[in-house]
Short mmCIF file of C-alpha atoms in Angstrom, two decimals:
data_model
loop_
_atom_site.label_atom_id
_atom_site.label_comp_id
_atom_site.label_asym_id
_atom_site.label_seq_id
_atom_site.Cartn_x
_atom_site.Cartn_y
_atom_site.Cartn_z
CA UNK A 1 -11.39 2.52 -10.33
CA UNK A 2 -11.01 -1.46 -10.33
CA UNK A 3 -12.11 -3.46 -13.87
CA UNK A 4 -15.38 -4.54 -15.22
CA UNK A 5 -18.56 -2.84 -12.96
CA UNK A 6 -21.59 -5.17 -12.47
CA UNK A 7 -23.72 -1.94 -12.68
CA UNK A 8 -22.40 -0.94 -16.75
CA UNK A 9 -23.28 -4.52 -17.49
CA UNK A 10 -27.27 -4.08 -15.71
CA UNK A 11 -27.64 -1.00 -16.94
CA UNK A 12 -26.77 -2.34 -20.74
CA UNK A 13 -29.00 -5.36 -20.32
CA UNK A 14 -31.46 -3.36 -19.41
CA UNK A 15 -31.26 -0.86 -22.26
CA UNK A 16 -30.63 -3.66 -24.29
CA UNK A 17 -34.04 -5.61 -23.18
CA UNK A 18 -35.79 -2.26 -23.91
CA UNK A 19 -34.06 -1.21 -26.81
CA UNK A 20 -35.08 -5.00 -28.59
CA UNK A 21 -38.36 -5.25 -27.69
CA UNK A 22 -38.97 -1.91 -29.37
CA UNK A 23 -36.92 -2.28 -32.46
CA UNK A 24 -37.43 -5.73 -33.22
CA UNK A 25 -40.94 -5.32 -35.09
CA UNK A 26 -40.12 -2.44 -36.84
CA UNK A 27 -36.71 -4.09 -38.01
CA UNK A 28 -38.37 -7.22 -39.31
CA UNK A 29 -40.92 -4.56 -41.38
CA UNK A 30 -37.60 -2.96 -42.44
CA UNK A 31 -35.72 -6.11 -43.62
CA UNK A 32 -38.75 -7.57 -45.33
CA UNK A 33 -39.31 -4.26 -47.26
CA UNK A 34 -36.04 -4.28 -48.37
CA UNK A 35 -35.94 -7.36 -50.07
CA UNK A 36 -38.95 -6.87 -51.86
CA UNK A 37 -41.28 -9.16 -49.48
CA UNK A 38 -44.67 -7.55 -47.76
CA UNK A 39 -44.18 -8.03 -43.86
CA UNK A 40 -47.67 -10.48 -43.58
CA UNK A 41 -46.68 -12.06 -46.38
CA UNK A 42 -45.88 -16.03 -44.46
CA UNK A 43 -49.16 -15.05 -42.64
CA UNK A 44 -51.96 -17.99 -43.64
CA UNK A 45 -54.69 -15.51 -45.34
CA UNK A 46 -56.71 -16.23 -48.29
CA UNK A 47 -56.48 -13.95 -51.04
CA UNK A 48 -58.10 -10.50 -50.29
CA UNK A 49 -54.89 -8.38 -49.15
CA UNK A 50 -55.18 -6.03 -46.46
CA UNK A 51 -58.85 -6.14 -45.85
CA UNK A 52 -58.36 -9.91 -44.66
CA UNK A 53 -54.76 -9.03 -43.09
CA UNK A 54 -57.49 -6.86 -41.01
CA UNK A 55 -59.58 -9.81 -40.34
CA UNK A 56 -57.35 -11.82 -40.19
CA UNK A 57 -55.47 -9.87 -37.33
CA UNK A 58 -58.79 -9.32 -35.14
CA UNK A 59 -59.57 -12.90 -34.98
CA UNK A 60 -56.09 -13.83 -33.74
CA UNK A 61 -54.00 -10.06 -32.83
CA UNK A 62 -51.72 -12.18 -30.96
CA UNK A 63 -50.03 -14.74 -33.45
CA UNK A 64 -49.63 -11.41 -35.43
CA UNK A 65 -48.37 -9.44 -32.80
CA UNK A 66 -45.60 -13.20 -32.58
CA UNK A 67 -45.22 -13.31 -36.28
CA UNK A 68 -43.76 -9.27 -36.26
CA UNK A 69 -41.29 -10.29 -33.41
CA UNK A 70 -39.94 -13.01 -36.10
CA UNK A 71 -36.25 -12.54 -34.85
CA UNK A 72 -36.88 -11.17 -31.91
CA UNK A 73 -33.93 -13.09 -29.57
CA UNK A 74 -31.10 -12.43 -32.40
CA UNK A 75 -32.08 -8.66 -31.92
CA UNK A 76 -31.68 -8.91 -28.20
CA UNK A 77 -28.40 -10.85 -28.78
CA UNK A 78 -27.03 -8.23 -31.24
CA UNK A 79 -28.19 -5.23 -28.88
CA UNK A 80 -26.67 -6.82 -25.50
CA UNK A 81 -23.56 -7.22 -27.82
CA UNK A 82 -23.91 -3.84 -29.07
CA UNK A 83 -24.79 -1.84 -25.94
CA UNK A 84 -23.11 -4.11 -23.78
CA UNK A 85 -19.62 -3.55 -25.69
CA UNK A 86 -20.57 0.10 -26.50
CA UNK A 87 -21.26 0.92 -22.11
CA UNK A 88 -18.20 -1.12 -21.54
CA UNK A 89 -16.18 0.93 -23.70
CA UNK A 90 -17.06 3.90 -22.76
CA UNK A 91 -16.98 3.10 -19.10
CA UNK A 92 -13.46 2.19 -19.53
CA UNK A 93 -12.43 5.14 -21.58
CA UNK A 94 -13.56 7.53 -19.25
CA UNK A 95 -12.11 5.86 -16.76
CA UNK A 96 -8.44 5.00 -18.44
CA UNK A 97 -7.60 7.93 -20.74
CA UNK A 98 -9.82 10.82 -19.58
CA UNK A 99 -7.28 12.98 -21.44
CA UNK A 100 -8.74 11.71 -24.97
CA UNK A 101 -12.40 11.47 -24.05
CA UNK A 102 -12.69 14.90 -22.37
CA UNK A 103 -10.76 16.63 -25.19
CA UNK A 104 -12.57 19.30 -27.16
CA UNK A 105 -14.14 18.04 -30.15
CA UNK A 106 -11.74 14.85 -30.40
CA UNK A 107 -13.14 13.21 -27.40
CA UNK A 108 -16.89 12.78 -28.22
CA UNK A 109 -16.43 12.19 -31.72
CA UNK A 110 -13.79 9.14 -30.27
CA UNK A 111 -16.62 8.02 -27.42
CA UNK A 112 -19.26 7.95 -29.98
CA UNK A 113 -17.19 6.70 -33.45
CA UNK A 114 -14.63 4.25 -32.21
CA UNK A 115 -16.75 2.64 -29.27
CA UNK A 116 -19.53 1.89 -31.13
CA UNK A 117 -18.13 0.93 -34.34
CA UNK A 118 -15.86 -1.35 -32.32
CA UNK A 119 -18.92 -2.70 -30.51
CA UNK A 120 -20.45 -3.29 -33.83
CA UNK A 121 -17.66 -6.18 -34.47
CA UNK A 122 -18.65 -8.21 -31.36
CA UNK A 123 -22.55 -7.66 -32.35
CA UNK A 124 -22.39 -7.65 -36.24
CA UNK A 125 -22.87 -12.34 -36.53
CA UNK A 126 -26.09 -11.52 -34.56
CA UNK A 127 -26.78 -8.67 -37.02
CA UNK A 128 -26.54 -10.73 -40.05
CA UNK A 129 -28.44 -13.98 -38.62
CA UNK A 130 -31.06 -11.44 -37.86
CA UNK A 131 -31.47 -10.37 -41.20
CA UNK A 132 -31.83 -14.11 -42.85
CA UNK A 133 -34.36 -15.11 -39.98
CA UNK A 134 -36.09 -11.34 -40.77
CA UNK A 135 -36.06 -11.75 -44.56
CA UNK A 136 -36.99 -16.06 -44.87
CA UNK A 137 -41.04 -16.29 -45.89
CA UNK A 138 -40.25 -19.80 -46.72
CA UNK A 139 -40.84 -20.62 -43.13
CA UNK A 140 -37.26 -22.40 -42.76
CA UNK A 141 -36.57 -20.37 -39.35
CA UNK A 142 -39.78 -20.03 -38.66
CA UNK A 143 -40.11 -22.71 -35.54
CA UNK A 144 -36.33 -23.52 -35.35
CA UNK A 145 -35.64 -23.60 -32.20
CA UNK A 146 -32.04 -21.88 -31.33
CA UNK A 147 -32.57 -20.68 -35.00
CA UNK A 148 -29.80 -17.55 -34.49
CA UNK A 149 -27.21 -20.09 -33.70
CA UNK A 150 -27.93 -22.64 -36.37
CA UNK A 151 -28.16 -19.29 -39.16
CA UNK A 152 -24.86 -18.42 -37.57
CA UNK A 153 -23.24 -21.89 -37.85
CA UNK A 154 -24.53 -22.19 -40.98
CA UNK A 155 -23.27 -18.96 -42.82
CA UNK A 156 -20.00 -19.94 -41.42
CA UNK A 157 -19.85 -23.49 -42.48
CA UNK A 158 -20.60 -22.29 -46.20
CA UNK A 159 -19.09 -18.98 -46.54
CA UNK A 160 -16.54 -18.91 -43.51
CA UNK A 161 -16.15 -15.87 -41.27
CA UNK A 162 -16.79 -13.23 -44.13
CA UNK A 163 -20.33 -14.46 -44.34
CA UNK A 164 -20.75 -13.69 -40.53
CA UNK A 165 -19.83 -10.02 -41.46
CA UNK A 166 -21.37 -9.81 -44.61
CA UNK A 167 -22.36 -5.76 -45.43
CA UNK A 168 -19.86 -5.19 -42.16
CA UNK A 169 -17.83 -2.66 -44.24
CA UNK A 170 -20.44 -0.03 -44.66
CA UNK A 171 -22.56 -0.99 -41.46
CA UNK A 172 -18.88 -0.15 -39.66
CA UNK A 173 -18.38 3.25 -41.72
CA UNK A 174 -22.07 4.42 -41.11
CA UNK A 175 -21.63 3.56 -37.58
CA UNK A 176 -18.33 5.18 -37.51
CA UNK A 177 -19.45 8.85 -38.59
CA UNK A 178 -23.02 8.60 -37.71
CA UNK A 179 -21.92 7.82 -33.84
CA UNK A 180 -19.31 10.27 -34.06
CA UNK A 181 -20.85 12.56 -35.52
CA UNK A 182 -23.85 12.32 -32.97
CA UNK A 183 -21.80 12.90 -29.92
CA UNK A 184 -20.13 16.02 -31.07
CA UNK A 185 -23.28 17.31 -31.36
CA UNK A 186 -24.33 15.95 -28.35
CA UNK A 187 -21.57 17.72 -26.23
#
């Protein structure tokens, strides 16, 4: 049964990869709808809303195609963390204490609630940078290079390791039942 396989780690990367590049745009929509901010709104157009968003987006479809993957690499980085820690997890349970996993009821709610919720504190930093580079319109992040990292070094420097996992309490207890919940019903 041996440790860590290299074929839990591909297979997450790869789901990972996958799992970004489809989530990324529509979590950038999300975030900047949720702080109140339109998701073209640090797009240069002249005034004339979403007629010239329109026009604006058939002259040049791929710098707004770039500008809805705004925080595209700390979604990969949070979903390799994510998936990566989730697959390992799970690998390992299966593997280590088949006794808890394959018990009735018990087992998938513990695969789905306790390995992802625990794979949400490796992934959770990347999480939060996300959402500052998602939410800015000020253009701060916007050509940063290594911008996750800096976001991350920054919300430590000024608010310590709390502000890393700021909103981890009820991202963790979603996660927690949600996951749970979902693999009961799953087996």
């Amino acid at each position: 049964t041996g440790g860590l396989r290299p074929s839990v780690l591909v297979g997450a990367m790869a789901a990972a990869t996958a799992r970004a590049t489809l989530e990324s745009p529509l979590d950038f929509i999300k975030v900047r709808r949720q702080v109140g901010k339109d998701a073209m709104a640090d797009v240069s157009t002249s005034a004339g809303g979403q007629k010239n968003i329109l026009r604006s987006f058939a002259a040049s479809p791929i710098s707004h195609i770039r500008h809805l993957y705004h925080g595209y690499f700390p979604t990969l980085f949070r979903t390799m963390g994510l998936v990566g820690s989730f697959f390992i997890m799970v690998d390992y349970s299966v593997r280590y204490i088949p006794q808890v996993i394959n018990a009735p009821l018990f087992g998938p709610f513990f695969k789905g609630a306790v390995c992802a919720t625990c794979a949400w504190v490796f992934a959770f930093p990347f999480e939060t940078a996300k959402s500052v580079i998602q939410s800015d319109t000020s253009g701060k992040y916007k050509s940063m290079s290594n911008a996750t990292f800096k976001v991350m070094n920054e919300l430590y420097r000024t608010k310590g390791l709390a502000g890393l996992y700021r909103g981890f309490g009820p991202g963790a207890s979603r996660s927690f039942f949600a996951n749970g919940t979902s693999m009961v019903v799953y087996a």
